[in-house]
Amino acid sequence: MGHFQGALTQRKEMKLSMQVRDIDWIETSGELGALILESRLIKERMPSMNIKLRRSKDLCGWSLVEGDAKVLVPTLVTHHQLAPGLQDNLYGLFYSKREAHRYLKAIAKKYHLCEALLGFEKRVIGKPCFGYQVKQCGGACINQTPIAFITCN
């Protein structure tokens, strides 16, 4: 509906609204399902006005998977592995792996998470990461903060 509200004031919106002959809908299992379906349909049908999603080949999200010592570890899930509404602990929908990594890095910085434990830098067991040395890591890499607390919040 947003496209049609601006149809009288914006040239691109007017052009799009004049091309519409029929409107149909498909029910999905929530917003994530709708975004994945939209991405798939845009890639299949290649609409002339939608360039951003057409170029997106790496739709993905973060899934919290149980790792060593029953700690939840963020794992990147690509669009081939996404099952909206059927997966637990699935967070975000990103148009590229790069965008997903940038978002996780921003969360790590905001909450002082260890980037070495998240896989963004090389880890030397028993030694603090670079982020800890510059006071950007809470110390999970040297057991100063419980890892379960860091990865689950």
Short mmCIF file of C-alpha atoms in Angstrom, two decimals:
data_model
loop_
_atom_site.label_atom_id
_atom_site.label_comp_id
_atom_site.label_asym_id
_atom_site.label_seq_id
_atom_site.Cartn_x
_atom_site.Cartn_y
_atom_site.Cartn_z
CA MET A 1 0.00 0.00 0.00
CA GLY A 2 2.96 2.29 0.58
CA HIS A 3 3.68 2.36 -3.14
CA PHE A 4 0.18 3.64 -3.93
CA GLN A 5 0.10 6.36 -1.25
CA GLY A 6 2.98 8.21 -2.90
CA ALA A 7 1.76 7.55 -6.46
CA LEU A 8 0.58 11.12 -7.01
CA THR A 9 3.75 12.81 -5.80
CA GLN A 10 6.64 10.56 -6.85
CA ARG A 11 7.41 9.66 -10.45
CA LYS A 12 8.65 6.11 -9.70
CA GLU A 13 5.58 5.33 -7.59
CA MET A 14 3.25 6.71 -10.31
CA LYS A 15 4.95 4.54 -12.95
CA LEU A 16 4.63 1.46 -10.73
CA SER A 17 0.96 2.08 -9.90
CA MET A 18 0.11 2.50 -13.59
CA GLN A 19 1.60 -0.94 -14.36
CA VAL A 20 -0.51 -2.77 -11.75
CA ARG A 21 -3.37 -4.79 -13.21
CA ASP A 22 -4.13 -7.19 -10.36
CA ILE A 23 -3.22 -7.57 -6.67
CA ASP A 24 -2.97 -10.98 -5.02
CA TRP A 25 -1.65 -12.18 -1.66
CA ILE A 26 -0.10 -15.26 -0.11
CA GLU A 27 -0.42 -16.07 3.61
CA THR A 28 2.89 -16.76 5.34
CA SER A 29 4.00 -17.83 8.81
CA GLY A 30 4.82 -14.34 10.06
CA GLU A 31 7.08 -11.52 8.95
CA LEU A 32 10.19 -13.70 8.49
CA GLY A 33 8.25 -16.06 6.21
CA ALA A 34 6.91 -13.08 4.23
CA LEU A 35 10.41 -11.63 3.76
CA ILE A 36 11.84 -14.95 2.60
CA LEU A 37 8.93 -15.51 0.20
CA GLU A 38 9.27 -11.95 -1.13
CA SER A 39 12.98 -12.49 -1.75
CA ARG A 40 12.36 -15.80 -3.55
CA LEU A 41 9.58 -14.36 -5.75
CA ILE A 42 11.68 -11.32 -6.68
CA LYS A 43 14.56 -13.58 -7.71
CA GLU A 44 12.20 -15.77 -9.77
CA ARG A 45 10.17 -13.03 -11.46
CA MET A 46 12.87 -10.29 -11.69
CA PRO A 47 10.55 -7.24 -11.45
CA SER A 48 11.96 -4.18 -13.22
CA MET A 49 11.45 -1.79 -10.29
CA ASN A 50 12.94 -3.93 -7.51
CA ILE A 51 16.70 -4.02 -7.90
CA LYS A 52 17.89 -4.36 -4.27
CA LEU A 53 16.38 -7.79 -3.51
CA ARG A 54 17.03 -9.04 -7.03
CA ARG A 55 20.76 -8.74 -6.38
CA SER A 56 20.54 -10.31 -2.92
CA LYS A 57 21.86 -13.86 -3.17
CA ASP A 58 22.84 -14.34 0.46
CA LEU A 59 19.67 -13.93 2.54
CA CYS A 60 20.56 -15.23 6.01
CA GLY A 61 19.94 -15.03 9.76
CA TRP A 62 21.60 -15.96 13.03
CA SER A 63 20.63 -19.15 14.85
CA LEU A 64 21.70 -19.89 18.41
CA VAL A 65 22.99 -23.46 18.37
CA GLU A 66 24.05 -25.42 21.44
CA GLY A 67 27.84 -25.80 21.45
CA ASP A 68 30.43 -27.01 23.95
CA ALA A 69 29.35 -27.05 27.60
CA LYS A 70 25.73 -26.43 26.53
CA VAL A 71 26.53 -22.82 25.61
CA LEU A 72 24.46 -21.23 22.84
CA VAL A 73 26.68 -20.12 19.97
CA PRO A 74 25.54 -17.82 17.12
CA THR A 75 25.69 -19.68 13.80
CA LEU A 76 24.97 -18.10 10.43
CA VAL A 77 22.07 -19.76 8.60
CA THR A 78 21.74 -19.14 4.84
CA HIS A 79 18.47 -18.83 2.93
CA HIS A 80 18.77 -22.48 1.85
CA GLN A 81 18.65 -23.57 5.51
CA LEU A 82 15.97 -21.12 6.73
CA ALA A 83 12.64 -22.62 7.75
CA PRO A 84 10.53 -19.73 9.07
CA GLY A 85 8.26 -20.65 11.95
CA LEU A 86 9.94 -24.06 12.31
CA GLN A 87 13.33 -23.05 13.72
CA ASP A 88 13.97 -22.09 17.33
CA ASN A 89 16.45 -19.39 18.27
CA LEU A 90 16.48 -17.71 14.85
CA TYR A 91 17.31 -13.99 14.86
CA GLY A 92 17.32 -11.38 12.15
CA LEU A 93 16.97 -11.49 8.42
CA PHE A 94 19.90 -10.00 6.56
CA TYR A 95 20.43 -9.45 2.84
CA SER A 96 24.06 -10.59 3.01
CA LYS A 97 26.54 -12.41 5.22
CA ARG A 98 28.48 -9.18 5.46
CA GLU A 99 25.43 -7.33 6.85
CA ALA A 100 24.80 -10.18 9.34
CA HIS A 101 28.40 -10.09 10.57
CA ARG A 102 28.31 -6.28 10.85
CA TYR A 103 25.15 -6.52 12.98
CA LEU A 104 26.61 -9.19 15.29
CA LYS A 105 29.78 -7.10 15.68
CA ALA A 106 27.66 -4.09 16.65
CA ILE A 107 25.86 -6.19 19.29
CA ALA A 108 29.21 -7.47 20.56
CA LYS A 109 30.52 -3.92 20.88
CA LYS A 110 27.35 -2.63 22.58
CA TYR A 111 27.21 -5.42 25.18
CA HIS A 112 30.99 -5.94 25.58
CA LEU A 113 30.90 -9.48 24.18
CA CYS A 114 34.12 -11.25 23.30
CA GLU A 115 34.73 -11.02 19.55
CA ALA A 116 37.26 -13.85 19.79
CA LEU A 117 34.62 -16.21 21.20
CA LEU A 118 32.22 -15.04 18.48
CA GLY A 119 34.83 -15.96 15.85
CA PHE A 120 35.72 -12.46 14.64
CA GLU A 121 39.35 -12.66 15.72
CA LYS A 122 41.89 -15.40 16.37
CA ARG A 123 41.68 -16.79 19.88
CA VAL A 124 44.59 -17.89 22.05
CA ILE A 125 43.21 -19.99 24.91
CA GLY A 126 44.07 -18.56 28.31
CA LYS A 127 45.03 -15.14 26.94
CA PRO A 128 42.75 -12.11 26.72
CA CYS A 129 41.50 -10.98 23.33
CA PHE A 130 42.34 -7.60 21.84
CA GLY A 131 38.90 -6.26 22.83
CA TYR A 132 39.61 -7.02 26.50
CA GLN A 133 42.88 -5.11 26.32
CA VAL A 134 41.08 -2.00 25.03
CA LYS A 135 38.17 -2.46 27.49
CA GLN A 136 35.61 -3.52 24.85
CA CYS A 137 35.27 -7.14 26.06
CA GLY A 138 33.77 -8.22 29.38
CA GLY A 139 36.44 -10.91 29.84
CA ALA A 140 34.63 -14.07 28.76
CA CYS A 141 37.79 -15.09 26.88
CA ILE A 142 39.69 -15.36 30.21
CA ASN A 143 36.73 -16.66 32.27
CA GLN A 144 36.21 -13.32 33.99
CA THR A 145 32.58 -13.32 32.81
CA PRO A 146 30.57 -16.54 32.42
CA ILE A 147 30.32 -17.53 28.75
CA ALA A 148 26.68 -18.67 29.14
CA PHE A 149 25.76 -15.15 30.31
CA ILE A 150 27.58 -13.55 27.40
CA THR A 151 26.08 -15.66 24.64
CA CYS A 152 22.50 -15.90 25.90
CA ASN A 153 21.70 -12.23 26.66
#
